[in-house]
Amino acid sequence: MFVSDEDLMMKCRKGDIGAFELLVRRYQNPLINYIHRFIDDYHRAEDLSQETFLRVFKSASRYKPTASFKSWLYTIATNLCRNEIRNRSRRNTCFLEELVEEGEDVYYTEIMRDTRYLPDVLLEKKEQRQIIRKALAQLPDNQRVALVLVTYQDLRYEEVAEILGCSVGAVKALIHRARQKMKKLLIKAGIGE
Amino acid sequence: MKKYKRTKFPDAHNSECEIASRDELSAYIDKELPAWKRHLIRRHLKRCNVCANDIQRLQHTDNFLRHAGDVDASDGFLGSVMTRVSEVAQHQRQQESLWTRIRRVIEVSLGWMPPLSKLSGKLRYNIRTRSPVYISILTFAVFTMVGVTLYQPSDDKFGEELRELDSEKLISFEVIQQEPPKRLLTTYLQRK
């Protein structure tokens, strides 16, 4: 029997940790992917996902089922990501994945071990990932959040508007601008026309 | 049928384009437009090559982005989250007051705490909104009721008097019982 996120959250509010575990299982991968695309650092993405789940658990008593759980979760994650990016710019940090790209490619070794594809196909996939990652990193924060939430997390425009705290019309504009910019960046990188 | 006047839009690629805003094209791809607008755009795309090309390019970009691939959480991720969560839960349980604990137990076991809390809220609202005279009369009445219920007189004179009276009666009764019936005795002796 499928139990909705909101029902699980209400159970968690009454102290049911099992219900919360089910929520973590449901959202761990989408959340890590979202944060990873936002901040472009896998290990830090895991830390921030953990922090997001903890914040959700701590404020479970204040949760009201009127708001969608998904939107609430992504709002918390978005705020954490924004803080992370702000802190990064202050610290001016050099990231592991940037180092990896220059030197040994540890991050992609798992993909390369995949025997379903030929090595050249895998290499192409890896290159595509890198191009997309770089292009996404060049988008302004709001455009990136809106595009990632719609394209990868399958959120509706209304939910994105709730997360970003803007109107649906503004989300439409953000998505369109982000796609236009991505199109240009991909063409520049040699993909498409 | 009513004919709508065609308007020129600042971001339209030419004056003949019916699409009010280019943002609508992305919303069209994401199926975020109402049915009537989708129908209008679909009809427009058959006529306008520029918009049709734009849509095609946007669709291509979107498809390419979707094939970027996902990363998975590491094996120990769930375990470490749940460990930290149970630590937080334990800490929260230690921190919460006795009243909160009792309230939670009642809430879970009976499920009638919300109406009770509503009632107490109503009472608090009444106290806050009524006049001071009303509050003082109410307080006096409550204290009087409590006082009457709990009052116990310390010197019980009335009770003592009653007890003395009872003992006197008892003695007199015993005296009556112990005395032989004189008249009966004399009559008996006389008969003999």
mmCIF file of C-alpha atoms in Angstrom:
data_model
loop_
_atom_site.group_PDB
_atom_site.id
_atom_site.type_symbol
_atom_site.label_atom_id
_atom_site.label_comp_id
_atom_site.label_asym_id
_atom_site.label_seq_id
_atom_site.Cartn_x
_atom_site.Cartn_y
_atom_site.Cartn_z
ATOM 1 C CA MET A 1 0.000 0.000 0.000
ATOM 2 C CA PHE A 2 1.412 3.398 -0.975
ATOM 3 C CA VAL A 3 1.549 5.902 1.863
ATOM 4 C CA SER A 4 1.824 9.551 0.840
ATOM 5 C CA ASP A 5 4.765 11.693 1.954
ATOM 6 C CA GLU A 6 2.452 13.879 4.002
ATOM 7 C CA ASP A 7 1.014 10.894 5.914
ATOM 8 C CA LEU A 8 4.519 9.603 6.627
ATOM 9 C CA MET A 9 5.475 13.035 7.895
ATOM 10 C CA MET A 10 2.468 13.113 10.222
ATOM 11 C CA LYS A 11 3.516 9.719 11.613
ATOM 12 C CA CYS A 12 7.042 11.019 12.059
ATOM 13 C CA ARG A 13 5.600 13.969 13.967
ATOM 14 C CA LYS A 14 4.210 11.489 16.482
ATOM 15 C CA GLY A 15 7.676 10.012 16.951
ATOM 16 C CA ASP A 16 7.612 7.174 14.383
ATOM 17 C CA ILE A 17 11.230 6.921 13.172
ATOM 18 C CA GLY A 18 10.363 4.065 10.792
ATOM 19 C CA ALA A 19 8.137 6.436 8.805
ATOM 20 C CA PHE A 20 11.011 8.882 8.527
ATOM 21 C CA GLU A 21 13.343 6.131 7.292
ATOM 22 C CA LEU A 22 10.865 5.415 4.509
ATOM 23 C CA LEU A 23 10.954 9.093 3.522
ATOM 24 C CA VAL A 24 14.759 9.083 3.479
ATOM 25 C CA ARG A 25 14.753 5.963 1.275
ATOM 26 C CA ARG A 26 12.287 7.631 -1.078
ATOM 27 C CA TYR A 27 14.190 10.903 -1.471
ATOM 28 C CA GLN A 28 17.873 10.137 -0.870
ATOM 29 C CA ASN A 29 18.816 9.739 -4.550
ATOM 30 C CA PRO A 30 16.713 12.591 -5.990
ATOM 31 C CA LEU A 31 17.974 14.923 -3.276
ATOM 32 C CA ILE A 32 21.651 14.039 -3.717
ATOM 33 C CA ASN A 33 21.291 14.480 -7.477
ATOM 34 C CA TYR A 34 19.604 17.839 -7.040
ATOM 35 C CA ILE A 35 22.261 19.153 -4.653
ATOM 36 C CA HIS A 36 25.043 17.661 -6.757
ATOM 37 C CA ARG A 37 23.792 19.533 -9.829
ATOM 38 C CA PHE A 38 23.461 22.697 -7.796
ATOM 39 C CA ILE A 39 26.834 22.791 -6.059
ATOM 40 C CA ASP A 40 28.791 20.468 -8.390
ATOM 41 C CA ASP A 41 30.522 18.485 -5.621
ATOM 42 C CA TYR A 42 29.395 14.912 -4.898
ATOM 43 C CA HIS A 43 30.859 14.496 -1.400
ATOM 44 C CA ARG A 44 29.562 17.832 -0.215
ATOM 45 C CA ALA A 45 26.196 16.976 -1.828
ATOM 46 C CA GLU A 46 25.962 13.915 0.439
ATOM 47 C CA ASP A 47 26.767 16.012 3.507
ATOM 48 C CA LEU A 48 24.165 18.610 2.597
ATOM 49 C CA SER A 49 21.546 15.939 1.870
ATOM 50 C CA GLN A 50 22.173 14.503 5.319
ATOM 51 C CA GLU A 51 21.848 17.973 6.820
ATOM 52 C CA THR A 52 18.591 18.530 4.900
ATOM 53 C CA PHE A 53 17.059 15.313 6.263
ATOM 54 C CA LEU A 54 18.138 16.226 9.786
ATOM 55 C CA ARG A 55 16.555 19.658 9.494
ATOM 56 C CA VAL A 56 13.360 18.079 8.222
ATOM 57 C CA PHE A 57 13.315 15.707 11.204
ATOM 58 C CA LYS A 58 14.038 18.457 13.710
ATOM 59 C CA SER A 59 11.235 20.650 12.414
ATOM 60 C CA ALA A 60 8.758 17.775 11.953
ATOM 61 C CA SER A 61 6.677 19.091 14.859
ATOM 62 C CA ARG A 62 6.070 22.317 12.945
ATOM 63 C CA TYR A 63 5.113 20.569 9.690
ATOM 64 C CA LYS A 64 1.547 21.135 8.496
ATOM 65 C CA PRO A 65 0.094 18.850 5.831
ATOM 66 C CA THR A 66 -1.269 21.859 3.927
ATOM 67 C CA ALA A 67 2.105 22.299 2.193
ATOM 68 C CA SER A 68 3.533 19.661 -0.162
ATOM 69 C CA PHE A 69 6.353 17.708 1.496
ATOM 70 C CA LYS A 70 8.389 17.677 -1.712
ATOM 71 C CA SER A 71 8.352 21.474 -1.996
ATOM 72 C CA TRP A 72 9.266 21.823 1.675
ATOM 73 C CA LEU A 73 12.183 19.392 1.326
ATOM 74 C CA TYR A 74 13.556 21.113 -1.768
ATOM 75 C CA THR A 75 13.142 24.548 -0.159
ATOM 76 C CA ILE A 76 15.347 23.469 2.756
ATOM 77 C CA ALA A 77 17.877 21.919 0.353
ATOM 78 C CA THR A 78 17.915 25.038 -1.850
ATOM 79 C CA ASN A 79 18.587 27.292 1.138
ATOM 80 C CA LEU A 80 21.444 25.051 2.260
ATOM 81 C CA CYS A 81 22.920 25.061 -1.255
ATOM 82 C CA ARG A 82 22.732 28.841 -1.450
ATOM 83 C CA ASN A 83 24.529 29.132 1.894
ATOM 84 C CA GLU A 84 27.159 26.688 0.660
ATOM 85 C CA ILE A 85 27.794 28.687 -2.502
ATOM 86 C CA ARG A 86 27.972 31.922 -0.481
ATOM 87 C CA ASN A 87 30.481 30.356 1.920
ATOM 88 C CA ARG A 88 32.485 28.986 -0.978
ATOM 89 C CA SER A 89 32.861 32.373 -2.574
ATOM 90 C CA ARG A 90 34.048 33.731 0.798
ATOM 91 C CA ARG A 91 36.549 30.922 1.322
ATOM 92 C CA ASN A 92 37.473 30.753 -2.363
ATOM 93 C CA THR A 93 37.819 26.967 -2.148
ATOM 94 C CA CYS A 94 39.240 24.626 -4.738
ATOM 95 C CA PHE A 95 37.064 21.538 -5.116
ATOM 96 C CA LEU A 96 37.961 17.934 -5.212
ATOM 97 C CA GLU A 97 36.138 17.334 -8.476
ATOM 98 C CA GLU A 98 38.025 20.155 -10.139
ATOM 99 C CA LEU A 99 41.251 18.513 -9.007
ATOM 100 C CA VAL A 100 39.994 15.143 -10.189
ATOM 101 C CA GLU A 101 39.251 16.556 -13.607
ATOM 102 C CA GLU A 102 42.797 17.780 -13.939
ATOM 103 C CA GLY A 103 44.466 14.639 -12.639
ATOM 104 C CA GLU A 104 43.249 11.143 -11.954
ATOM 105 C CA ASP A 105 39.655 10.525 -12.836
ATOM 106 C CA VAL A 106 38.459 8.720 -9.723
ATOM 107 C CA TYR A 107 34.898 9.917 -9.929
ATOM 108 C CA TYR A 108 34.199 8.280 -13.277
ATOM 109 C CA THR A 109 35.948 4.987 -12.662
ATOM 110 C CA GLU A 110 32.676 3.372 -11.624
ATOM 111 C CA ILE A 111 31.020 4.398 -14.895
ATOM 112 C CA MET A 112 33.982 3.115 -16.837
ATOM 113 C CA ARG A 113 33.665 -0.259 -15.092
ATOM 114 C CA ASP A 114 30.121 -0.638 -16.446
ATOM 115 C CA THR A 115 30.260 -3.569 -18.887
ATOM 116 C CA ARG A 116 26.945 -2.814 -20.608
ATOM 117 C CA TYR A 117 28.543 -0.282 -22.957
ATOM 118 C CA LEU A 118 31.574 -0.196 -25.192
ATOM 119 C CA PRO A 119 34.487 1.915 -23.922
ATOM 120 C CA ASP A 120 34.024 4.612 -26.576
ATOM 121 C CA VAL A 121 30.314 4.959 -25.723
ATOM 122 C CA LEU A 122 31.236 5.277 -22.049
ATOM 123 C CA LEU A 123 33.805 7.891 -22.872
ATOM 124 C CA GLU A 124 31.238 9.824 -24.858
ATOM 125 C CA LYS A 125 28.780 9.625 -21.940
ATOM 126 C CA LYS A 126 31.441 10.869 -19.581
ATOM 127 C CA GLU A 127 32.223 13.794 -21.847
ATOM 128 C CA GLN A 128 28.537 14.651 -22.135
ATOM 129 C CA ARG A 129 28.202 14.669 -18.369
ATOM 130 C CA GLN A 130 31.165 16.957 -18.015
ATOM 131 C CA ILE A 131 29.839 19.364 -20.620
ATOM 132 C CA ILE A 132 26.416 19.505 -18.959
ATOM 133 C CA ARG A 133 27.981 19.961 -15.521
ATOM 134 C CA LYS A 134 30.109 22.842 -16.739
ATOM 135 C CA ALA A 135 27.227 24.461 -18.612
ATOM 136 C CA LEU A 136 24.912 24.214 -15.589
ATOM 137 C CA ALA A 137 27.582 25.778 -13.402
ATOM 138 C CA GLN A 138 27.595 28.821 -15.661
ATOM 139 C CA LEU A 139 23.899 29.576 -15.160
ATOM 140 C CA PRO A 140 22.771 32.119 -12.554
ATOM 141 C CA ASP A 141 21.545 30.485 -9.304
ATOM 142 C CA ASN A 142 17.821 30.977 -9.803
ATOM 143 C CA GLN A 143 17.881 29.786 -13.402
ATOM 144 C CA ARG A 144 19.893 26.711 -12.427
ATOM 145 C CA VAL A 145 17.543 25.830 -9.554
ATOM 146 C CA ALA A 146 14.457 26.243 -11.750
ATOM 147 C CA LEU A 147 15.914 24.233 -14.638
ATOM 148 C CA VAL A 148 17.208 21.392 -12.452
ATOM 149 C CA LEU A 149 13.946 21.123 -10.516
ATOM 150 C CA VAL A 150 11.846 20.967 -13.681
ATOM 151 C CA THR A 151 14.141 18.836 -15.837
ATOM 152 C CA TYR A 152 15.521 16.336 -13.330
ATOM 153 C CA GLN A 153 13.196 16.380 -10.326
ATOM 154 C CA ASP A 154 9.994 16.593 -12.424
ATOM 155 C CA LEU A 155 8.465 19.354 -10.336
ATOM 156 C CA ARG A 156 5.558 21.458 -11.603
ATOM 157 C CA TYR A 157 6.052 25.189 -12.214
ATOM 158 C CA GLU A 158 3.799 25.937 -9.220
ATOM 159 C CA GLU A 159 6.012 23.891 -6.892
ATOM 160 C CA VAL A 160 9.145 25.600 -8.210
ATOM 161 C CA ALA A 161 7.481 28.978 -7.659
ATOM 162 C CA GLU A 162 6.780 27.950 -4.055
ATOM 163 C CA ILE A 163 10.404 26.918 -3.530
ATOM 164 C CA LEU A 164 11.862 30.058 -5.078
ATOM 165 C CA GLY A 165 9.238 32.327 -3.550
ATOM 166 C CA CYS A 166 8.197 33.889 -6.862
ATOM 167 C CA SER A 167 5.274 33.787 -9.289
ATOM 168 C CA VAL A 168 4.604 31.052 -11.851
ATOM 169 C CA GLY A 169 5.170 33.624 -14.609
ATOM 170 C CA ALA A 170 8.638 34.347 -13.218
ATOM 171 C CA VAL A 171 9.409 30.601 -13.205
ATOM 172 C CA LYS A 172 8.349 30.386 -16.870
ATOM 173 C CA ALA A 173 10.763 33.186 -17.717
ATOM 174 C CA LEU A 174 13.585 31.628 -15.655
ATOM 175 C CA ILE A 175 13.184 28.235 -17.338
ATOM 176 C CA HIS A 176 13.068 29.721 -20.809
ATOM 177 C CA ARG A 177 16.139 31.876 -20.241
ATOM 178 C CA ALA A 178 18.005 28.939 -18.712
ATOM 179 C CA ARG A 179 17.196 26.717 -21.710
ATOM 180 C CA GLN A 180 18.208 29.416 -24.163
ATOM 181 C CA LYS A 181 21.506 29.882 -22.366
ATOM 182 C CA MET A 182 22.114 26.143 -22.126
ATOM 183 C CA LYS A 183 21.404 25.841 -25.844
ATOM 184 C CA LYS A 184 24.050 28.480 -26.603
ATOM 185 C CA LEU A 185 26.572 26.904 -24.220
ATOM 186 C CA LEU A 186 26.054 23.435 -25.701
ATOM 187 C CA ILE A 187 26.468 24.769 -29.229
ATOM 188 C CA LYS A 188 29.656 26.462 -28.067
ATOM 189 C CA ALA A 189 30.863 23.141 -26.647
ATOM 190 C CA GLY A 190 30.270 21.468 -30.008
ATOM 191 C CA ILE A 191 26.958 19.760 -29.280
ATOM 192 C CA GLY A 192 24.023 20.569 -31.567
ATOM 193 C CA GLU A 193 24.240 23.076 -34.397
ATOM 194 C CA MET B 1 -17.468 34.194 -34.121
ATOM 195 C CA LYS B 2 -15.631 36.994 -32.361
ATOM 196 C CA LYS B 3 -12.304 37.937 -33.953
ATOM 197 C CA TYR B 4 -9.444 38.999 -31.731
ATOM 198 C CA LYS B 5 -7.208 41.786 -32.859
ATOM 199 C CA ARG B 6 -3.629 40.744 -33.457
ATOM 200 C CA THR B 7 -1.171 42.600 -31.284
ATOM 201 C CA LYS B 8 2.552 43.147 -31.701
ATOM 202 C CA PHE B 9 4.709 41.920 -28.889
ATOM 203 C CA PRO B 10 8.125 43.325 -28.055
ATOM 204 C CA ASP B 11 9.927 39.982 -27.895
ATOM 205 C CA ALA B 12 8.165 38.343 -30.811
ATOM 206 C CA HIS B 13 10.471 37.602 -33.754
ATOM 207 C CA ASN B 14 8.160 39.320 -36.211
ATOM 208 C CA SER B 15 4.983 41.339 -36.161
ATOM 209 C CA GLU B 16 2.894 38.439 -37.393
ATOM 210 C CA CYS B 17 3.791 36.113 -34.506
ATOM 211 C CA GLU B 18 0.816 35.331 -32.275
ATOM 212 C CA ILE B 19 2.838 34.035 -29.373
ATOM 213 C CA ALA B 20 2.724 36.684 -26.687
ATOM 214 C CA SER B 21 5.908 35.722 -24.937
ATOM 215 C CA ARG B 22 8.759 33.399 -25.905
ATOM 216 C CA ASP B 23 8.589 31.940 -22.363
ATOM 217 C CA GLU B 24 5.404 30.212 -23.472
ATOM 218 C CA LEU B 25 7.466 27.956 -25.748
ATOM 219 C CA SER B 26 9.328 26.402 -22.815
ATOM 220 C CA ALA B 27 6.088 26.075 -20.876
ATOM 221 C CA TYR B 28 4.620 24.337 -23.949
ATOM 222 C CA ILE B 29 7.445 21.766 -23.907
ATOM 223 C CA ASP B 30 6.903 21.143 -20.179
ATOM 224 C CA LYS B 31 3.118 20.778 -20.669
ATOM 225 C CA GLU B 32 2.495 23.613 -18.240
ATOM 226 C CA LEU B 33 -0.021 25.498 -20.382
ATOM 227 C CA PRO B 34 -3.799 25.171 -20.284
ATOM 228 C CA ALA B 35 -5.375 23.090 -23.062
ATOM 229 C CA TRP B 36 -6.725 26.071 -24.999
ATOM 230 C CA LYS B 37 -3.286 27.739 -25.106
ATOM 231 C CA ARG B 38 -1.597 24.511 -26.140
ATOM 232 C CA HIS B 39 -4.097 24.224 -28.967
ATOM 233 C CA LEU B 40 -3.370 27.800 -30.112
ATOM 234 C CA ILE B 41 0.389 27.242 -30.057
ATOM 235 C CA ARG B 42 0.073 23.932 -31.896
ATOM 236 C CA ARG B 43 -1.942 25.658 -34.623
ATOM 237 C CA HIS B 44 0.564 28.504 -34.758
ATOM 238 C CA LEU B 45 3.533 26.138 -35.084
ATOM 239 C CA LYS B 46 2.060 24.740 -38.297
ATOM 240 C CA ARG B 47 2.218 28.197 -39.848
ATOM 241 C CA CYS B 48 5.319 29.759 -38.276
ATOM 242 C CA ASN B 49 8.639 28.144 -39.218
ATOM 243 C CA VAL B 50 10.692 30.331 -36.867
ATOM 244 C CA CYS B 51 8.725 29.245 -33.792
ATOM 245 C CA ALA B 52 8.707 25.623 -34.961
ATOM 246 C CA ASN B 53 12.515 25.697 -35.224
ATOM 247 C CA ASP B 54 12.807 27.351 -31.823
ATOM 248 C CA ILE B 55 10.657 24.671 -30.222
ATOM 249 C CA GLN B 56 12.684 21.948 -31.899
ATOM 250 C CA ARG B 57 15.960 23.374 -30.586
ATOM 251 C CA LEU B 58 14.585 23.775 -27.072
ATOM 252 C CA GLN B 59 13.268 20.219 -27.157
ATOM 253 C CA HIS B 60 16.676 18.981 -28.313
ATOM 254 C CA THR B 61 18.416 20.830 -25.457
ATOM 255 C CA ASP B 62 15.931 19.435 -22.961
ATOM 256 C CA ASN B 63 16.398 15.863 -24.229
ATOM 257 C CA PHE B 64 20.153 16.206 -24.084
ATOM 258 C CA LEU B 65 20.014 17.495 -20.509
ATOM 259 C CA ARG B 66 17.757 14.625 -19.449
ATOM 260 C CA HIS B 67 20.340 12.090 -20.609
ATOM 261 C CA ALA B 68 22.963 13.494 -18.300
ATOM 262 C CA GLY B 69 22.654 10.529 -15.945
ATOM 263 C CA ASP B 70 22.196 10.357 -12.201
ATOM 264 C CA VAL B 71 24.459 9.657 -9.266
ATOM 265 C CA ASP B 72 23.439 7.299 -6.455
ATOM 266 C CA ALA B 73 23.759 7.746 -2.735
ATOM 267 C CA SER B 74 26.676 5.849 -1.207
ATOM 268 C CA ASP B 75 25.955 2.575 0.637
ATOM 269 C CA GLY B 76 26.356 4.011 4.102
ATOM 270 C CA PHE B 77 24.266 7.100 3.479
ATOM 271 C CA LEU B 78 20.942 5.834 4.845
ATOM 272 C CA GLY B 79 22.636 4.295 7.878
ATOM 273 C CA SER B 80 24.473 7.465 8.817
ATOM 274 C CA VAL B 81 21.337 9.612 8.362
ATOM 275 C CA MET B 82 19.288 7.296 10.585
ATOM 276 C CA THR B 83 22.018 7.168 13.252
ATOM 277 C CA ARG B 84 22.072 10.946 13.442
ATOM 278 C CA VAL B 85 18.269 11.071 13.410
ATOM 279 C CA SER B 86 17.985 8.654 16.349
ATOM 280 C CA GLU B 87 20.577 10.718 18.251
ATOM 281 C CA VAL B 88 18.511 13.841 17.645
ATOM 282 C CA ALA B 89 15.313 12.019 18.674
ATOM 283 C CA GLN B 90 16.929 10.862 21.927
ATOM 284 C CA HIS B 91 18.190 14.369 22.649
ATOM 285 C CA GLN B 92 14.747 15.820 21.950
ATOM 286 C CA ARG B 93 13.145 13.289 24.317
ATOM 287 C CA GLN B 94 15.569 14.277 27.090
ATOM 288 C CA GLN B 95 14.941 17.959 26.517
ATOM 289 C CA GLU B 96 11.169 17.929 26.513
ATOM 290 C CA SER B 97 9.339 18.821 29.726
ATOM 291 C CA LEU B 98 7.255 16.473 31.871
ATOM 292 C CA TRP B 99 4.050 18.135 30.721
ATOM 293 C CA THR B 100 4.967 17.609 27.039
ATOM 294 C CA ARG B 101 5.625 13.941 27.707
ATOM 295 C CA ILE B 102 2.307 13.472 29.517
ATOM 296 C CA ARG B 103 0.541 15.360 26.761
ATOM 297 C CA ARG B 104 2.139 13.194 24.074
ATOM 298 C CA VAL B 105 1.180 9.993 25.896
ATOM 299 C CA ILE B 106 -2.406 11.196 26.214
ATOM 300 C CA GLU B 107 -2.470 12.368 22.605
ATOM 301 C CA VAL B 108 -1.214 9.073 21.303
ATOM 302 C CA SER B 109 -3.277 6.839 23.569
ATOM 303 C CA LEU B 110 -6.595 8.626 23.654
ATOM 304 C CA GLY B 111 -6.587 11.053 20.796
ATOM 305 C CA TRP B 112 -8.878 13.527 22.634
ATOM 306 C CA MET B 113 -6.241 16.090 23.525
ATOM 307 C CA PRO B 114 -6.982 18.492 20.663
ATOM 308 C CA PRO B 115 -10.578 19.233 21.875
ATOM 309 C CA LEU B 116 -9.274 19.689 25.416
ATOM 310 C CA SER B 117 -6.617 22.114 24.267
ATOM 311 C CA LYS B 118 -9.302 23.974 22.297
ATOM 312 C CA LEU B 119 -11.373 24.263 25.473
ATOM 313 C CA SER B 120 -8.470 25.626 27.493
ATOM 314 C CA GLY B 121 -7.746 28.055 24.654
ATOM 315 C CA LYS B 122 -11.359 29.271 24.782
ATOM 316 C CA LEU B 123 -11.102 29.816 28.534
ATOM 317 C CA ARG B 124 -7.887 31.760 28.131
ATOM 318 C CA TYR B 125 -9.505 33.890 25.408
ATOM 319 C CA ASN B 126 -12.501 34.635 27.699
ATOM 320 C CA ILE B 127 -10.231 35.693 30.533
ATOM 321 C CA ARG B 128 -8.274 37.961 28.224
ATOM 322 C CA THR B 129 -11.307 39.660 26.667
ATOM 323 C CA ARG B 130 -13.728 40.061 29.646
ATOM 324 C CA SER B 131 -13.760 43.079 32.001
ATOM 325 C CA PRO B 132 -11.767 43.078 35.291
ATOM 326 C CA VAL B 133 -15.033 43.129 37.329
ATOM 327 C CA TYR B 134 -16.156 39.941 35.605
ATOM 328 C CA ILE B 135 -12.780 38.323 36.207
ATOM 329 C CA SER B 136 -12.740 39.310 39.910
ATOM 330 C CA ILE B 137 -16.318 37.990 40.458
ATOM 331 C CA LEU B 138 -15.423 34.767 38.697
ATOM 332 C CA THR B 139 -12.251 34.374 40.772
ATOM 333 C CA PHE B 140 -14.168 35.096 44.014
ATOM 334 C CA ALA B 141 -16.830 32.540 43.105
ATOM 335 C CA VAL B 142 -14.239 29.900 42.295
ATOM 336 C CA PHE B 143 -12.323 30.533 45.536
ATOM 337 C CA THR B 144 -15.525 30.442 47.596
ATOM 338 C CA MET B 145 -16.519 27.123 46.059
ATOM 339 C CA VAL B 146 -13.112 25.668 46.692
ATOM 340 C CA GLY B 147 -13.103 27.069 50.240
ATOM 341 C CA VAL B 148 -16.515 25.647 51.100
ATOM 342 C CA THR B 149 -15.542 22.269 49.767
ATOM 343 C CA LEU B 150 -12.285 22.077 51.646
ATOM 344 C CA TYR B 151 -13.405 23.726 54.991
ATOM 345 C CA GLN B 152 -13.295 21.493 58.104
ATOM 346 C CA PRO B 153 -14.211 23.090 61.513
ATOM 347 C CA SER B 154 -11.439 22.445 64.074
ATOM 348 C CA ASP B 155 -13.412 22.583 67.479
ATOM 349 C CA ASP B 156 -16.461 20.365 67.362
ATOM 350 C CA LYS B 157 -18.508 21.661 70.351
ATOM 351 C CA PHE B 158 -21.809 20.657 68.967
ATOM 352 C CA GLY B 159 -20.598 17.092 68.474
ATOM 353 C CA GLU B 160 -19.260 16.889 72.033
ATOM 354 C CA GLU B 161 -22.602 18.040 73.460
ATOM 355 C CA LEU B 162 -24.366 15.389 71.487
ATOM 356 C CA ARG B 163 -21.970 12.731 72.716
ATOM 357 C CA GLU B 164 -22.496 13.840 76.381
ATOM 358 C CA LEU B 165 -26.255 13.743 75.931
ATOM 359 C CA ASP B 166 -26.083 10.242 74.502
ATOM 360 C CA SER B 167 -23.942 8.932 77.398
ATOM 361 C CA GLU B 168 -26.386 10.450 79.973
ATOM 362 C CA LYS B 169 -29.260 8.724 78.272
ATOM 363 C CA LEU B 170 -27.380 5.452 78.322
ATOM 364 C CA ILE B 171 -26.604 5.729 82.044
ATOM 365 C CA SER B 172 -30.204 6.526 82.888
ATOM 366 C CA PHE B 173 -31.335 3.585 80.795
ATOM 367 C CA GLU B 174 -28.874 1.266 82.571
ATOM 368 C CA VAL B 175 -30.104 2.614 85.935
ATOM 369 C CA ILE B 176 -33.675 1.894 84.942
ATOM 370 C CA GLN B 177 -32.717 -1.591 83.804
ATOM 371 C CA GLN B 178 -30.749 -2.376 87.016
ATOM 372 C CA GLU B 179 -33.523 -1.218 89.443
ATOM 373 C CA PRO B 180 -35.966 -4.026 90.185
ATOM 374 C CA PRO B 181 -39.544 -3.286 89.455
ATOM 375 C CA LYS B 182 -40.708 -2.475 92.999
ATOM 376 C CA ARG B 183 -44.385 -2.468 92.390
ATOM 377 C CA LEU B 184 -44.384 -5.861 90.747
ATOM 378 C CA LEU B 185 -42.297 -7.339 93.579
ATOM 379 C CA THR B 186 -44.625 -6.110 96.281
ATOM 380 C CA THR B 187 -47.659 -7.494 94.454
ATOM 381 C CA TYR B 188 -45.934 -10.853 94.073
ATOM 382 C CA LEU B 189 -45.073 -10.998 97.769
ATOM 383 C CA GLN B 190 -48.557 -10.040 98.714
ATOM 384 C CA ARG B 191 -49.993 -12.896 96.597
ATOM 385 C CA LYS B 192 -47.678 -15.398 98.249
#
